[in-house]
Coordinates of C-alpha atoms in Angstrom, one line a residue:
R1 CA 245.5 87.4 147.1
A2 CA 243.8 86.8 150.9
G3 CA 246.4 87.8 153.1
A4 CA 247.2 86.4 156.9
G5 CA 245.4 89.2 158.6
D6 CA 242.1 88.4 156.7
F7 CA 242.0 84.5 157.5
G8 CA 243.0 85.3 161.2
R9 CA 239.9 87.5 161.1
A10 CA 237.4 85.4 159.3
A11 CA 238.4 82.7 162.1
S12 CA 238.0 84.6 164.9
R13 CA 234.6 85.7 163.7
L14 CA 233.8 82.0 163.3
G15 CA 234.8 81.5 166.6
A16 CA 237.9 79.7 165.9
P17 CA 240.8 79.1 168.8
R18 CA 243.2 82.4 167.5
Q19 CA 247.0 80.5 168.5
H20 CA 246.8 77.8 166.8
D21 CA 244.4 77.8 163.7
A22 CA 245.8 81.3 162.9
R23 CA 249.1 80.4 163.1
C24 CA 248.6 77.3 160.5
V25 CA 246.6 80.2 158.6
Q26 CA 249.3 82.3 158.4
K27 CA 251.9 79.4 157.3
T28 CA 249.5 78.6 154.7
A29 CA 249.6 82.2 153.2
R30 CA 253.2 82.5 153.4
G31 CA 254.0 78.9 151.9
S32 CA 251.4 79.6 148.7
R33 CA 249.3 82.0 146.9
V34 CA 245.9 81.4 147.9
S35 CA 242.8 82.3 145.9
D36 CA 239.6 83.3 147.0
G37 CA 238.0 80.4 146.2
S38 CA 240.7 78.4 147.9
G39 CA 240.5 80.5 150.6
L40 CA 236.6 79.6 151.1
V41 CA 238.0 75.8 151.1
L42 CA 240.3 76.4 153.7
L43 CA 237.7 77.9 156.0
A44 CA 235.4 74.9 155.7
T45 CA 238.0 73.0 156.4
L46 CA 237.8 74.6 160.4
P47 CA 237.3 72.2 162.8
V48 CA 233.7 71.9 163.9
S49 CA 233.8 72.2 167.9
A50 CA 235.4 75.8 166.8
Q51 CA 232.2 76.5 165.0
V52 CA 230.2 75.7 167.9
N53 CA 232.1 77.3 170.5
I54 CA 230.5 81.0 170.5
D55 CA 232.3 83.0 173.1
G56 CA 235.6 82.4 172.1
G57 CA 236.5 79.6 174.6
R58 CA 236.0 82.6 177.7
S59 CA 233.8 80.1 179.5
E60 CA 236.5 77.5 179.8
L61 CA 238.6 80.0 181.5
P62 CA 240.0 79.0 185.5
G63 CA 237.3 81.1 187.4
M64 CA 234.6 81.9 184.9
K65 CA 231.1 81.0 185.4
Q66 CA 229.1 78.8 183.6
D67 CA 225.4 78.5 182.7
L68 CA 223.2 76.0 181.8
F69 CA 224.1 76.4 178.0
D70 CA 227.6 76.0 178.6
M71 CA 227.3 72.9 180.7
A72 CA 224.7 71.6 177.6
Q73 CA 227.8 72.5 175.2
K74 CA 230.2 70.4 177.6
N75 CA 228.2 67.5 177.5
K76 CA 227.6 67.5 173.4
K77 CA 231.6 67.6 173.6
S78 CA 232.1 64.6 175.7
G79 CA 229.6 62.8 173.8
G80 CA 226.4 63.0 176.5
Q81 CA 228.2 60.2 178.9
R82 CA 227.5 61.2 182.5
P83 CA 230.0 60.4 185.7
S84 CA 227.9 57.5 187.0
K85 CA 227.5 58.1 190.9
G86 CA 227.9 54.6 192.2
P87 CA 231.2 53.3 193.4
P88 CA 233.8 52.0 190.9
D89 CA 234.1 48.3 190.2
C90 CA 236.1 46.7 192.4
P91 CA 240.0 45.3 191.7
K92 CA 239.4 41.6 190.5
S93 CA 239.6 39.0 192.9
D94 CA 242.4 36.3 192.7
K95 CA 239.7 33.8 193.5
M96 CA 241.8 32.5 197.1
S97 CA 240.4 32.4 200.5
P98 CA 241.7 31.0 204.3
F99 CA 238.5 29.6 205.2
W100 CA 237.0 26.1 204.4
G101 CA 233.8 27.3 205.4
L102 CA 232.1 31.1 206.5
A103 CA 228.6 32.0 207.7
F104 CA 226.9 35.7 208.4
V105 CA 224.6 35.1 211.6
S106 CA 223.6 38.9 213.3
G107 CA 226.4 41.0 212.1
E108 CA 229.4 38.8 213.3
L109 CA 231.2 36.5 211.1
F110 CA 232.0 32.5 211.6
V111 CA 234.4 30.7 209.9
K112 CA 235.9 26.8 209.4
L113 CA 239.6 26.7 209.8
N114 CA 240.9 23.2 209.1
S115 CA 238.5 21.4 207.6
S116 CA 234.4 21.9 205.8
E117 CA 233.5 19.2 208.5
E118 CA 234.8 21.5 211.8
K119 CA 232.5 23.2 214.1
C120 CA 232.5 26.8 213.0
S121 CA 234.0 29.9 215.4
K122 CA 233.8 33.4 216.0
L123 CA 236.8 35.4 213.7
L124 CA 237.9 38.7 215.1
T125 CA 240.3 39.4 212.7
V126 CA 241.6 38.3 209.2
G127 CA 245.1 39.6 208.5
G128 CA 244.6 42.6 211.4
A129 CA 241.1 43.7 210.0
N130 CA 238.1 42.4 211.8
Y131 CA 234.6 42.3 210.4
S132 CA 233.7 46.1 210.6
V133 CA 237.2 46.7 208.8
L134 CA 235.9 44.4 206.1
T135 CA 232.3 45.9 205.6
N136 CA 233.7 49.4 205.2
A137 CA 236.0 48.5 202.7
S138 CA 233.7 46.3 200.5
R139 CA 231.4 48.5 200.4
T140 CA 233.5 51.4 198.6
C141 CA 233.3 49.2 195.3
G142 CA 231.1 47.3 193.4
P143 CA 227.3 47.0 193.8
A144 CA 225.8 48.1 197.0
G145 CA 223.5 45.0 197.6
E146 CA 226.7 42.4 197.1
V147 CA 228.7 43.2 201.0
K148 CA 229.0 40.0 201.7
K149 CA 229.4 38.5 198.6
R150 CA 232.1 39.9 198.3
I151 CA 233.9 39.4 201.4
A152 CA 233.1 35.7 201.0
E153 CA 234.2 35.3 196.9
E154 CA 236.4 38.4 197.0
L155 CA 238.6 39.1 200.0
S156 CA 241.9 39.9 197.9
A157 CA 239.6 42.9 196.8
V158 CA 238.1 43.9 199.7
F159 CA 242.1 43.6 201.3
F160 CA 243.1 46.0 198.6
Q161 CA 240.7 48.5 198.8
A162 CA 241.2 48.7 202.6
G163 CA 244.8 48.9 201.8
L164 CA 246.0 45.8 203.5
D165 CA 248.3 43.5 203.0
W166 CA 247.3 40.0 201.2
V167 CA 248.7 37.0 200.1
R168 CA 251.0 36.9 196.9
H169 CA 251.5 33.5 196.0
S170 CA 248.7 30.0 196.6
N171 CA 249.6 28.4 200.3
E172 CA 250.7 31.3 201.9
T173 CA 249.6 31.9 205.2
I174 CA 247.5 34.4 206.7
E175 CA 247.3 35.3 210.5
V176 CA 243.7 34.5 211.7
V177 CA 242.6 35.3 215.2
T178 CA 239.4 33.4 216.6
E179 CA 237.6 33.0 220.0
D180 CA 239.4 29.7 219.8
G181 CA 243.0 31.2 219.3
T182 CA 245.3 33.1 216.8
F183 CA 246.6 31.1 213.8
E184 CA 248.6 31.0 210.5
I185 CA 245.9 29.5 207.8
E186 CA 246.8 28.6 204.0
V187 CA 244.8 30.7 201.7
N188 CA 244.7 28.2 198.5
E189 CA 241.9 27.8 196.0
E190 CA 240.3 24.9 196.9
K191 CA 239.0 26.3 200.0
W192 CA 237.9 29.5 198.0
A193 CA 235.9 27.2 195.6
L194 CA 234.1 24.9 198.4
Q195 CA 233.4 28.1 200.7
S196 CA 231.6 29.8 197.5
E197 CA 229.2 27.0 197.2
C198 CA 228.2 27.3 200.7
W199 CA 228.1 30.4 202.5
A200 CA 225.2 31.1 201.2
R201 CA 223.2 28.8 203.2
G202 CA 225.3 29.2 206.5
C203 CA 228.1 26.2 205.1
E204 CA 226.1 23.8 208.1
C205 CA 227.4 26.3 211.0
E206 CA 225.7 25.9 214.2
Q207 CA 225.1 29.2 214.8
A208 CA 223.2 29.9 211.4
K209 CA 220.7 26.9 212.1
N210 CA 217.5 28.5 213.5
P211 CA 215.0 25.5 214.7
V212 CA 212.8 28.1 216.3
G213 CA 212.6 30.5 213.0
K214 CA 212.6 27.1 210.4
A215 CA 209.6 25.5 212.1
L216 CA 207.7 29.1 211.9
L217 CA 208.9 28.9 208.5
Y218 CA 207.1 25.2 208.2
T219 CA 204.3 26.2 209.8
L220 CA 203.8 29.3 207.4
L221 CA 204.5 26.8 204.3
F222 CA 201.6 24.1 205.6
V223 CA 199.1 27.0 206.6
A224 CA 199.5 28.5 203.1
I225 CA 199.7 24.8 201.1
G226 CA 196.6 24.0 203.2
G227 CA 194.6 27.4 202.0
L228 CA 195.5 27.1 198.5
V229 CA 194.3 23.4 198.6
S230 CA 191.0 23.8 200.3
D231 CA 190.2 27.4 198.1
S232 CA 191.1 25.2 195.0
V233 CA 189.1 22.3 195.8
K234 CA 185.9 24.6 196.4
L235 CA 186.7 26.4 193.2
T236 CA 186.4 23.1 191.8
W237 CA 183.7 21.8 193.6
E238 CA 181.6 25.0 192.5
R239 CA 182.4 24.4 188.8
I240 CA 181.4 21.1 189.2
T241 CA 178.5 21.7 190.9
G242 CA 177.4 25.2 190.5
K243 CA 177.5 27.9 193.4
K244 CA 174.0 28.5 194.8
P245 CA 172.8 32.4 194.2
S246 CA 172.4 34.6 197.4
K247 CA 168.6 35.5 197.8
H248 CA 169.4 38.8 198.6
V249 CA 170.6 41.9 196.4
E250 CA 174.6 41.5 196.5
C251 CA 177.1 44.3 195.5
K252 CA 180.1 44.0 193.0
K253 CA 182.3 42.1 196.2
G254 CA 179.4 40.0 197.2
H255 CA 177.9 42.0 200.2
K256 CA 174.5 42.3 201.2
M257 CA 172.6 45.3 200.1
E258 CA 170.5 47.3 203.3
E259 CA 168.3 50.1 202.9
V260 CA 168.6 53.1 203.9
K261 CA 167.8 57.0 203.8
L262 CA 167.4 58.6 200.8
C263 CA 171.0 60.1 199.6
R264 CA 169.8 62.1 196.7
T265 CA 173.4 63.1 196.2
H266 CA 174.5 59.7 195.7
V267 CA 174.7 57.9 192.2
C268 CA 173.3 54.2 191.5
D269 CA 176.0 52.5 190.2
V270 CA 173.5 50.5 187.8
C271 CA 171.5 53.3 186.0
R272 CA 173.9 56.0 187.1
N273 CA 171.0 58.6 188.0
Q274 CA 171.2 60.5 191.2
G275 CA 169.2 59.5 194.4
T276 CA 169.8 56.2 195.9
I277 CA 168.2 54.4 198.8
Y278 CA 170.2 51.0 199.4
Q279 CA 174.0 50.6 200.2
C280 CA 176.1 48.2 200.8
A281 CA 176.2 46.7 204.3
S282 CA 180.3 46.2 204.1
G283 CA 180.6 50.1 203.3
C284 CA 181.7 49.3 199.9
F285 CA 180.9 52.8 197.5
Y286 CA 178.1 50.7 195.9
D287 CA 174.7 52.3 195.6
L288 CA 171.1 51.6 194.0
C289 CA 168.1 53.4 193.4
K290 CA 164.3 51.4 194.1
E291 CA 163.9 50.9 190.5
C292 CA 167.5 48.8 190.3
Y293 CA 166.8 47.2 193.5
K294 CA 163.8 45.7 192.5
V295 CA 165.0 44.6 189.5
A296 CA 167.8 43.2 190.9
K297 CA 165.7 41.5 193.6
K298 CA 163.4 39.9 191.2
K299 CA 166.4 38.8 189.1
A300 CA 168.2 36.9 192.7
K301 CA 165.1 34.9 193.1
E302 CA 164.7 34.0 189.4
D303 CA 168.0 32.6 189.7
L304 CA 167.7 30.9 192.9
Q305 CA 164.3 29.4 192.1
A306 CA 166.6 28.0 188.7
W307 CA 169.2 26.8 191.1
Y308 CA 166.6 25.0 193.6
E309 CA 165.1 23.2 190.3
K310 CA 168.5 21.8 189.5
H311 CA 169.0 21.2 192.9
P312 CA 165.9 19.9 195.2
E313 CA 168.0 18.3 197.9
E314 CA 169.4 22.1 198.7
K315 CA 166.0 23.5 198.7
A316 CA 164.5 20.7 201.4
K317 CA 167.3 21.6 203.2
D318 CA 166.7 25.3 203.2
E319 CA 163.2 24.9 204.1
E320 CA 164.0 22.6 206.8
K321 CA 166.4 25.3 208.5
K322 CA 163.3 28.1 208.0
K323 CA 161.4 25.5 210.1
E324 CA 163.8 24.9 213.0
K325 CA 164.6 29.2 213.1
K326 CA 160.9 29.7 213.4
K327 CA 160.4 27.3 216.5
K328 CA 163.1 28.8 218.1
K329 CA 161.4 31.9 217.2
D330 CA 157.8 30.7 218.9
T331 CA 159.6 29.3 221.9
S332 CA 161.4 32.8 222.3
E333 CA 158.3 34.3 222.5
A334 CA 156.4 31.8 224.7
E335 CA 158.6 31.9 227.2
D336 CA 159.3 36.1 226.6
S337 CA 155.1 35.6 227.3
D338 CA 155.9 33.2 230.5
T339 CA 158.0 35.7 232.3
G340 CA 155.4 38.7 231.4
K341 CA 152.8 36.5 233.1
D342 CA 155.2 35.7 235.8
G343 CA 155.7 39.0 236.6
R344 CA 151.9 40.1 236.5
A345 CA 150.8 37.4 239.0
E346 CA 153.7 38.4 241.3
S347 CA 152.8 41.9 241.1
E348 CA 148.8 41.5 241.8
A349 CA 150.2 39.1 244.8
E350 CA 152.8 42.1 246.1
S351 CA 149.4 44.0 245.8
T352 CA 147.2 42.3 247.5
T353 CA 149.7 41.8 250.5
K354 CA 150.2 45.2 250.8
A355 CA 146.6 45.9 250.7
E356 CA 146.1 42.9 253.5
S357 CA 148.9 44.6 255.7
E358 CA 147.0 48.2 255.5
A359 CA 143.6 46.8 256.7
G360 CA 145.1 45.4 259.5
K361 CA 146.9 48.6 260.3
E362 CA 143.4 50.0 260.3
S363 CA 141.8 47.5 262.2
K364 CA 144.5 47.4 265.2
A365 CA 143.7 51.4 265.3
D366 CA 139.5 51.1 265.3
S367 CA 140.4 48.6 268.2
S368 CA 142.9 50.7 270.2
K369 CA 140.5 53.8 270.5
P370 CA 137.6 52.2 272.8
D371 CA 140.2 50.9 275.0
E372 CA 141.4 54.6 275.3
E373 CA 137.8 56.0 276.2
T374 CA 137.0 53.9 278.7
D375 CA 140.2 54.7 280.3
K376 CA 139.4 58.3 280.0
E377 CA 135.8 57.2 281.1
K378 CA 137.3 55.6 284.6
E379 CA 139.4 58.5 285.4
A380 CA 136.5 61.1 285.2
D381 CA 134.4 58.6 287.6
A382 CA 137.5 58.8 290.1
K383 CA 137.6 62.2 290.1
E384 CA 133.9 62.7 290.9
A385 CA 134.5 60.1 293.9
E386 CA 137.3 62.3 295.2
S387 CA 135.2 65.2 294.8
N388 CA 132.2 63.6 296.8
D389 CA 134.4 62.8 299.5
D390 CA 136.0 65.7 300.0
K391 CA 132.4 67.3 300.7

């Protein structure tokens, strides 16, 4: 015979709650005699949750700390559903509105009160709530990116979230304060239907119309369309006539390759050998060694020659351009030589004038010397005459 204590101890070893399951075992033991085989069947029928709980439920007591294993166990019990981090869903809207039209402009709200054809006026409050209150209440429920949509299409839900009073039936009035004054406006479904269709486009409010912005957008649109058309025309023309190959060796992006100093650490992008001497002139990370550059140069010449054979008129144009460039170069060199000759002539003239001026100075100095000598002789003769008179 299996006693009640034996069943209770067996249940406690498996981690079953002792209060509920032990009582059930005691009642079963008292009501009927259970054999050893039936006792095993009874143990097998214990709840699965009791088999998972290994600490006897102590971790679930208030004030007990829980580790990662306890949190994982709790998630398994709850089915692995995690609580959502976003705001809850908004209550269902009654699809009624006091406005015939509505527009959001620069953090302000403009509405049409009497008809869909009138001018929009700035909304100050509706039902005692201004635009800031409506915005904050709209953020407390629903998706984060639909704040304006809830104000325009689910105004009743926004009022419920803000804790404000909303109309209970259709055609009831609500207080609306605009820059034009205070009004009692009816709320119904007809207004909501018109407003929900046009609020995203501004409901033809003058405040939502921006001629400068529209002109700028249209200009950008025309520029984009023009660029697309020009590129498509060029691409089509190149496919029909063929693109003219370049006479220079180019990288993969179509930039010209130029010769630089030997870079022993760089790797050739064709043969993958170290040591390159040609790089992209535009700064692309594209290098070539000397052998690969020669092969690419030869191929470029062959492709250009084959293209000239198919398009002889282009070859004639290129030759004329070469001749014009050569003429310009010759004329520029001739002008440089003429300016050099003129400079030499001017320098020679300056040297001759300097020599002549120096010679004139020397001649003047020579002519002044005999005059000084004659004056000295005259003075000596005068002194001799005076001495003779004294004697």
